Coordinates of C-alpha atoms and ligand atoms in Angstrom, one line a residue:
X1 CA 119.8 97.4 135.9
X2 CA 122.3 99.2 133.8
X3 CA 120.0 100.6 130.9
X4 CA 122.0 103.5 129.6
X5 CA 120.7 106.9 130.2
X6 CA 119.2 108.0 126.8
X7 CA 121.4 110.9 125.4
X8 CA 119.4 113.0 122.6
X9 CA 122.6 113.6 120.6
X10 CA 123.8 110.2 120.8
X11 CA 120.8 109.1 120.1
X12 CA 120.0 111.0 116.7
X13 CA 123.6 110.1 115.8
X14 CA 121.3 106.6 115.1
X15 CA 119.6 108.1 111.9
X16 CA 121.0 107.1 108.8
X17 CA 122.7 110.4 106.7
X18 CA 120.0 109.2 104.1
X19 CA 117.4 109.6 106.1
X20 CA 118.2 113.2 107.1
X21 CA 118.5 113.9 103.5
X22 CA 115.0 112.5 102.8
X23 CA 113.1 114.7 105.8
X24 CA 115.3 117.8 104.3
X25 CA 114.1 117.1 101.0
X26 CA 110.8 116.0 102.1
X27 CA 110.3 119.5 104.0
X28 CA 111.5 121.4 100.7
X29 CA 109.0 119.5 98.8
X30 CA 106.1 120.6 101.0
X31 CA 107.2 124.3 100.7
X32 CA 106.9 124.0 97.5
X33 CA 104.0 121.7 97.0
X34 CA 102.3 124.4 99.5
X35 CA 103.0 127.7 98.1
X36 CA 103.2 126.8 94.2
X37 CA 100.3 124.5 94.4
X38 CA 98.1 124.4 97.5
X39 CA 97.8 128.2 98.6
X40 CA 97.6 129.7 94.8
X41 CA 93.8 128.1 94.4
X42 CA 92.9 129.0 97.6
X43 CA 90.0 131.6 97.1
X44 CA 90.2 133.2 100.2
X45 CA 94.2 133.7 100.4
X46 CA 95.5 133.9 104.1
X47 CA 97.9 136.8 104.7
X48 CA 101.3 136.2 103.6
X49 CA 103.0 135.2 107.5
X50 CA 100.3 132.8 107.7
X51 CA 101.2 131.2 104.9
X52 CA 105.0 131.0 105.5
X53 CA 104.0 130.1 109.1
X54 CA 101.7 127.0 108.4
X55 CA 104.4 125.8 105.6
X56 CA 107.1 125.9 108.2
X57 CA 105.1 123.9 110.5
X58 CA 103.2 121.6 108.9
X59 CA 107.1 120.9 107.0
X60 CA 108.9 120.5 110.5
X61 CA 106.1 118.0 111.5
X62 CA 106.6 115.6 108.4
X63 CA 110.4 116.0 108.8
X64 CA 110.2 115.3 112.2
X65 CA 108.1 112.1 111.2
X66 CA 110.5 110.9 108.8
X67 CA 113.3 111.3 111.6
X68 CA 111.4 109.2 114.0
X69 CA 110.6 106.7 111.5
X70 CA 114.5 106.5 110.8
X71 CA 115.3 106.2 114.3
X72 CA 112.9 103.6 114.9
X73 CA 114.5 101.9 112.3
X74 CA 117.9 101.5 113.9
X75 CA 116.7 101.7 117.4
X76 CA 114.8 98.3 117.1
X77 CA 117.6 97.0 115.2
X78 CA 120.3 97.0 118.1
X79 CA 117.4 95.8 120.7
X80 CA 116.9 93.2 118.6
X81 CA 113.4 93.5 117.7
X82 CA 111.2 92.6 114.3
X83 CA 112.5 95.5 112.5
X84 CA 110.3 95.1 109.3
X85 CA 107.4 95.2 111.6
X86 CA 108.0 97.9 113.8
X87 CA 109.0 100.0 111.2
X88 CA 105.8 99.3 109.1
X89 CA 104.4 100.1 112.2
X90 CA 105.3 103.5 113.4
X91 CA 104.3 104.7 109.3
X92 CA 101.1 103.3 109.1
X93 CA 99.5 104.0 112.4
X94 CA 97.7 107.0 112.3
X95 CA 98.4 110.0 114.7
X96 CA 101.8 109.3 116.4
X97 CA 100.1 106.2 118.1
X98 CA 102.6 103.5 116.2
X99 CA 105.5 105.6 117.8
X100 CA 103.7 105.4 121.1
X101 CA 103.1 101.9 121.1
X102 CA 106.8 101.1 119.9
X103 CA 108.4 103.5 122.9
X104 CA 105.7 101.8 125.6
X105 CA 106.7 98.3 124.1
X106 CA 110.4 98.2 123.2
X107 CA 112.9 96.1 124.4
X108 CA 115.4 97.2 126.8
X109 CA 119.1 98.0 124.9
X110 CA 121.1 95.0 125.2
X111 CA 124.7 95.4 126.3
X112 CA 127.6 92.7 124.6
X113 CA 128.9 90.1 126.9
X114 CA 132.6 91.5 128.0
X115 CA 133.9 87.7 127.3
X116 CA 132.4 86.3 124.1
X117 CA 130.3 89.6 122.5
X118 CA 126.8 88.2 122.5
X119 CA 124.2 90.5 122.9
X120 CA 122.8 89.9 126.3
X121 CA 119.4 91.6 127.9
X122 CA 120.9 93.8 130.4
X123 CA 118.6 92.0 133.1
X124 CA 120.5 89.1 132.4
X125 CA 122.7 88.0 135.1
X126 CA 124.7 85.3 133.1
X127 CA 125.6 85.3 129.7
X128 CA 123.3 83.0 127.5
X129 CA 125.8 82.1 125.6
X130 CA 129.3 81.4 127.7
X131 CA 127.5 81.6 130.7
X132 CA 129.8 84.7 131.8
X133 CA 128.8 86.5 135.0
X134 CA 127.2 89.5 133.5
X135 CA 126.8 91.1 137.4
X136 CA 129.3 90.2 139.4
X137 CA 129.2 90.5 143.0
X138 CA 132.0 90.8 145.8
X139 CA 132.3 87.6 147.6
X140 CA 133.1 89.2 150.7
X141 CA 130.7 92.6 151.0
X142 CA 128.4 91.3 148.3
X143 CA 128.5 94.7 146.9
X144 CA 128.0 95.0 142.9
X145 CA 131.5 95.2 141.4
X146 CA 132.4 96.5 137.5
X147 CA 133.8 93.2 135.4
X148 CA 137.2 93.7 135.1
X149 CA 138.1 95.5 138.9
X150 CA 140.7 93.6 140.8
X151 CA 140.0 94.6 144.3
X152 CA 136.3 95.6 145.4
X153 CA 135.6 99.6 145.3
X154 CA 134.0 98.9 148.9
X155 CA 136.1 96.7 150.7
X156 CA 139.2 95.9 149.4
X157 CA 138.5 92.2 148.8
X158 CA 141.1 90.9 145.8
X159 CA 138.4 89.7 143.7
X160 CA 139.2 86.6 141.8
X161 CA 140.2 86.7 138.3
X162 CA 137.5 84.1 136.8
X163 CA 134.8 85.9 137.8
X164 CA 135.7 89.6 136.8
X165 CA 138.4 89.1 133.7
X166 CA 137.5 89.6 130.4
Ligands
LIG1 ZN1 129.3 85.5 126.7
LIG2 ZN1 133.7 93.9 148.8

């Protein structure tokens, strides 16, 4: 199984610019919404921090939401999933659980096939459509060998062209 390790950066590097715009704006517009509207007809005010406090929170939280929903976006997009759906999904579920759901259920990232670039599960072991050896093997040691090596890491074997070229 070669599913690449998920790198946070990387990852975020997924979210549309838009999209980070839109949880900016969207935490600005709580802020405001909050202490313009919200806290002002309050009859009981809470101290001052409090109020900054819960703003800055309950802001992060929705940003935060709007991120995920972004990245869910994209993410189910390159593993070639119902993207309308999902992303329907992970807004409308109440309480984080569309999010769970779409992280317990996603499919794994699929990785292009070296010879003809179709997207190919990465627990295929041939290519669905050129039938290219997605996990080649060294005929001699049997040892798992990288598509495009010309002698085997292990042993030394010259691997043949056909089944490791590009
Ligand atoms: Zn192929
Ligand atoms: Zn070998």
């Amino acid at each position: 199984m070669s599913e690449v390790k998920p790198n946070i950066t990387e990852e975020a590097k997924l979210i549309p610019w838009w999209v980070v715009g839109l949880a900016i704006a969207v935490f600005a517009g709580l802020q405001v919404l909050m202490h313009v509207v919200m806290f002002p007809r309050e009859p009981h005010p809470l101290p001052l921090a409090w109020r900054i406090f819960i703003g800055f929170v309950a802001g992060m939280a929705l940003a935060f939401y709007v991120l995920l929903v972004g990245y869910v976006n994209r993410d189910a997009k390159r593993r070639g999933m119902n993207v309308t759906l999902w992303t329907l999904l992970v807004i409308f579920v109440p309480n984080a659980i569309g999010f769970i759901i779409y992280f317990l259920l996603r499919q794994p990232l699929r990785i292009p096939c070296p010879k003809c670039g179709a997207m190919a599960d990465p627990a295929f072991n041939f290519c669905p459509k050129c039938k290219f050896n997605l996990h080649p093997a060294c005929p001699q040691c049997h040892h798992p060998v990288q598509v495009g090596d010309t002698y085997c890491p292990y042993c030394a074997m010259a691997l043949p062209a056909a089944a490791t070229s590009r």
